[in-house]
Every structure is written in C-alpha cells, then in structure tokens.
C-alpha cells in the first residue's frame, strides 16, 4: 500500500454548503490513496446537541425536540443547496435524528452515556452529507468510526484502546478510496458510543495517522497556520513555519487552542509530521510540526486561558500546608475532574488557578468546606508567555492587577482579573 494521507476538517470548515464544496475541492487536489478524511460536526452542531442533553437532563423533552427540529432545518438547508436530488440523503439524516428522539425518551442512562449518545450524532450527520457530496467527484466510502476507534467506557472523555483500534483501522480502511470518518467519537467493545472530549477531532486525526503509519496529518483551519498567539487576543502575531513536537506539546499544554493537547503525542511517537494549513488558501505553506529541533522563526508564544477561577484554601488552624493536605486536595480534584492550570502554595495557603466549570467548582467547594477556609476569586484569566522577553511581559501586564505570578527560565504565567 502506498503511504496513507490523513486530513482533518473541523466544524468551521463544514459550516455551510459553500464550505462543503471547498472541502471537496481540497480533497480533489490530492490523488494519494488511501486518504482518510476526519470530519467534525457542522458549524456549531455539537453545542446544539449539548443543549439537547441539558434539556434531557432537566426533563424538558419538548424543548429538546424543538432543538432537534432546528438541527434538522440547519442540515436540510445545506443538503438542498448541495444536491439536485436530496431526498435520499435527507432521509439518512432524518433517520439519525429519529435515533436521537428515541434516545431522549430513554431515561435509564447515566448523564455521560446519554451525552455521548446524543452528541455523537453531529459527526454521523456531517459525514453522511460530506461522503455523499465528495463521492460525486471521487471514489469515496463512508466509514463508521464506532467500528474503528475502540475506547473504554469513560463517557465524555473516553480513552482509546490502541491495539484494538489499530487492528480495526488497518482491517477496514479502503486502500483505494477516500475514507470519510467521524472525528471525536468512538465506541466501547460492546458498541456503546463514546466521545473523546470536546474538540477531540484533531486527536481522532492523530489516532488514524498513528494506526496507519501515515505520511502526515493535515489539519485544515481558517487561519494560515499556527501563530504565536491568538490574533483575536494579541496584536502583531507571527506565523510559525516549523515547530518541534516538544514545543507543540508544551504550547498545547498551556492552552494554545489551535491543537487539541492529546494530538501531538501519537504523531511524535511515529515521527509523523502535522501540517496545519488554511482551507481558504490550501496551497499556502502553513505550519509543520515535527522533524525539526528548533522553531522557525523563534518567537515568544502567548496563550490566554479565559474563564478561570482562583481557588484559595487556607488551613483553618493556621497549620502549615503539608503534603497530606495537598494529596487529599488533588485526590478530590482528580475524582471530580477539576482542571488545575497553575498551583502555588505558601505557608498556610494553597492557591489553584482552575477552569471555572459551573457544575464542578461549586461541588468541590462544598466538599472542601469545613476542612479549609475557602476563597474563590472568579472572572479570572491566566496568561502564559513562553520564551518571554522583558518587553513582552511589560506590554502584556501593563495596568493589570496581578493576582498570582509564577516563572521558570522558559515560561512566565500571570493570573489576572478579567478586564
Ligand atoms: N464536534 C466536536 C466539538 O465541537 C469535536 C470537534 O469539533 O473536534 O467539540
Ligand atoms: Mg466541532
């Protein structure tokens, strides 16, 4: 077999009929086979399905059905613009939405299992439409990722079982065709659908690339490549042409949202380069991660994590914060799924900059009440500068009240009140 090529298209690249045409055009630029094309749900469909889950969990089934109607209308409009004879593909989508309807009538599932069942339909629908459309111009096969990406049953953040997944992917991928597969989803050994965590389709791309020993993984984006900061937040950003794997792992860890944090590891293991390219300008160079020791150009990187909270725990009797305190706090965090982005302790206080999850944080606060004196500062953000220079730091912190600061020779981080 010639070496496979893996592409990934996110929600923004399949948000309407024109963007689907563009995806087909980009696929048409490449003749190498097998090609695996990982696709996310269209536009903001995953958010819409999450709202259905919320309605389901509050037993607001009428509202849930209204939302299903809106999802149907959104996809039907795209289908009608793409196909001259849309009836068959519309009925495919209808069938999938009927499954969701039937699903919300079932009440015997845990929240996580219901979430994955409902939400994973976004990718099933988008790939049905895209496979049908791409199939008009090139031999294409729709593949069911639930038969390919095998996971454990940690719903909403399932872990890939590599051996079974490799086996299934190698067995089922059609070597002569474009294989359209769903990102973000998988299934347990008994076939129950799971998801890999929000924005998980990049990671799915890496899973396929790894299991197939692909030439490369290309993630097609609405930006020209990886910049050294989010241009919506930072001024004068620079495109990075090449970046070592390790550097990309670090940036993803600190929250560079351009790549899902788990994406790089599997690629690095097999030395498979990751290209980030523009779906608006597909022949432009983009960014390549891997295969180099140093970045070009070597510039500082800026990462802002919003929606943070600063949780301060003080011992009630002014005893020193000791290892046993920290270990019980972290145990609780791990059990409840609290994401700690920065930690610092002083003699009697432990400070945690955490993701301000509206459900998890109050729960954890409840569990810690009585054990510590608690203070929660909300409306907080975390700025990380990697390879910082004095002038960057001064510019970015000017006029801001710093709640917490931490530095190593490579990285400086600031917790601020949100402006
Ligand atoms: N559709 C999923 C999400 O929006 C997965 C992805 O886009 O990567 O989170
Ligand atoms: Mg998405």
mmCIF file of N, CA and C in Angstrom, residues 18 21 77 82 94 113 123 125 138 145 149 155 189 199-200 219 229 267-268 276 297 338 378 380 416:
data_model
loop_
_atom_site.group_PDB
_atom_site.id
_atom_site.type_symbol
_atom_site.label_atom_id
_atom_site.label_comp_id
_atom_site.label_asym_id
_atom_site.label_seq_id
_atom_site.Cartn_x
_atom_site.Cartn_y
_atom_site.Cartn_z
ATOM 1 N N UNK A 18 -21.251 26.130 0.893
ATOM 2 C CA UNK A 18 -20.024 26.568 0.226
ATOM 3 C C UNK A 18 -18.783 25.948 0.847
ATOM 4 N N UNK A 21 -18.396 22.448 -0.333
ATOM 5 C CA UNK A 21 -17.833 22.418 -1.700
ATOM 6 C C UNK A 21 -16.327 22.630 -1.657
ATOM 7 N N UNK A 77 -31.064 22.552 4.940
ATOM 8 C CA UNK A 77 -30.766 23.704 4.091
ATOM 9 C C UNK A 77 -29.453 23.472 3.334
ATOM 10 N N UNK A 82 -26.691 21.551 -1.826
ATOM 11 C CA UNK A 82 -25.603 20.738 -2.382
ATOM 12 C C UNK A 82 -26.060 19.713 -3.425
ATOM 13 N N UNK A 94 -32.595 12.203 8.566
ATOM 14 C CA UNK A 94 -33.831 12.056 9.340
ATOM 15 C C UNK A 94 -33.758 10.826 10.250
ATOM 16 N N UNK A 113 -23.315 8.737 29.529
ATOM 17 C CA UNK A 113 -23.679 7.840 28.427
ATOM 18 C C UNK A 113 -24.717 8.497 27.511
ATOM 19 N N UNK A 123 -21.475 14.281 14.303
ATOM 20 C CA UNK A 123 -20.462 13.789 13.372
ATOM 21 C C UNK A 123 -21.040 12.754 12.409
ATOM 22 N N UNK A 125 -24.014 12.770 11.199
ATOM 23 C CA UNK A 125 -24.769 13.511 10.185
ATOM 24 C C UNK A 125 -23.819 14.225 9.217
ATOM 25 N N UNK A 138 -15.273 11.732 -6.652
ATOM 26 C CA UNK A 138 -14.141 10.823 -6.464
ATOM 27 C C UNK A 138 -14.593 9.585 -5.669
ATOM 28 N N UNK A 145 -16.812 5.367 12.446
ATOM 29 C CA UNK A 145 -15.705 5.423 13.409
ATOM 30 C C UNK A 145 -15.973 4.554 14.642
ATOM 31 N N UNK A 149 -12.516 3.266 16.056
ATOM 32 C CA UNK A 149 -11.860 3.809 17.256
ATOM 33 C C UNK A 149 -12.507 3.162 18.475
ATOM 34 N N UNK A 155 -17.308 7.823 29.644
ATOM 35 C CA UNK A 155 -18.070 8.671 28.737
ATOM 36 C C UNK A 155 -17.594 10.118 28.822
ATOM 37 N N UNK A 189 -16.188 -1.731 23.591
ATOM 38 C CA UNK A 189 -16.130 -3.059 22.989
ATOM 39 C C UNK A 189 -17.530 -3.581 22.681
ATOM 40 N N UNK A 199 -13.740 19.167 21.115
ATOM 41 C CA UNK A 199 -12.679 19.494 20.153
ATOM 42 C C UNK A 199 -11.764 18.297 19.890
ATOM 43 N N UNK A 200 -12.285 17.099 20.094
ATOM 44 C CA UNK A 200 -11.454 15.906 20.018
ATOM 45 C C UNK A 200 -11.139 15.400 18.613
ATOM 46 N N UNK A 219 -4.259 19.224 9.330
ATOM 47 C CA UNK A 219 -5.452 19.812 9.930
ATOM 48 C C UNK A 219 -5.741 21.107 9.184
ATOM 49 N N UNK A 229 0.305 33.469 18.854
ATOM 50 C CA UNK A 229 -0.708 33.890 19.813
ATOM 51 C C UNK A 229 -2.018 33.966 19.052
ATOM 52 N N UNK A 267 1.612 11.299 17.189
ATOM 53 C CA UNK A 267 2.361 11.660 15.978
ATOM 54 C C UNK A 267 3.854 11.640 16.270
ATOM 55 N N UNK A 268 4.208 12.172 17.426
ATOM 56 C CA UNK A 268 5.616 12.233 17.807
ATOM 57 C C UNK A 268 6.197 10.827 17.913
ATOM 58 N N UNK A 276 -0.505 22.184 9.597
ATOM 59 C CA UNK A 276 -1.696 22.996 9.841
ATOM 60 C C UNK A 276 -1.787 23.963 8.676
ATOM 61 N N UNK A 297 10.051 31.002 12.733
ATOM 62 C CA UNK A 297 11.056 31.770 13.459
ATOM 63 C C UNK A 297 10.957 31.478 14.969
ATOM 64 N N UNK A 338 -11.578 18.400 38.248
ATOM 65 C CA UNK A 338 -11.137 19.806 38.278
ATOM 66 C C UNK A 338 -9.836 19.920 37.474
ATOM 67 N N UNK A 378 -13.470 34.774 41.130
ATOM 68 C CA UNK A 378 -13.943 34.402 39.786
ATOM 69 C C UNK A 378 -13.627 35.527 38.798
ATOM 70 N N UNK A 380 -11.486 35.442 36.232
ATOM 71 C CA UNK A 380 -10.033 35.470 36.258
ATOM 72 C C UNK A 380 -9.526 34.859 34.959
ATOM 73 N N UNK A 416 -4.727 37.134 36.264
ATOM 74 C CA UNK A 416 -5.304 38.486 36.363
ATOM 75 C C UNK A 416 -6.798 38.381 36.585
#
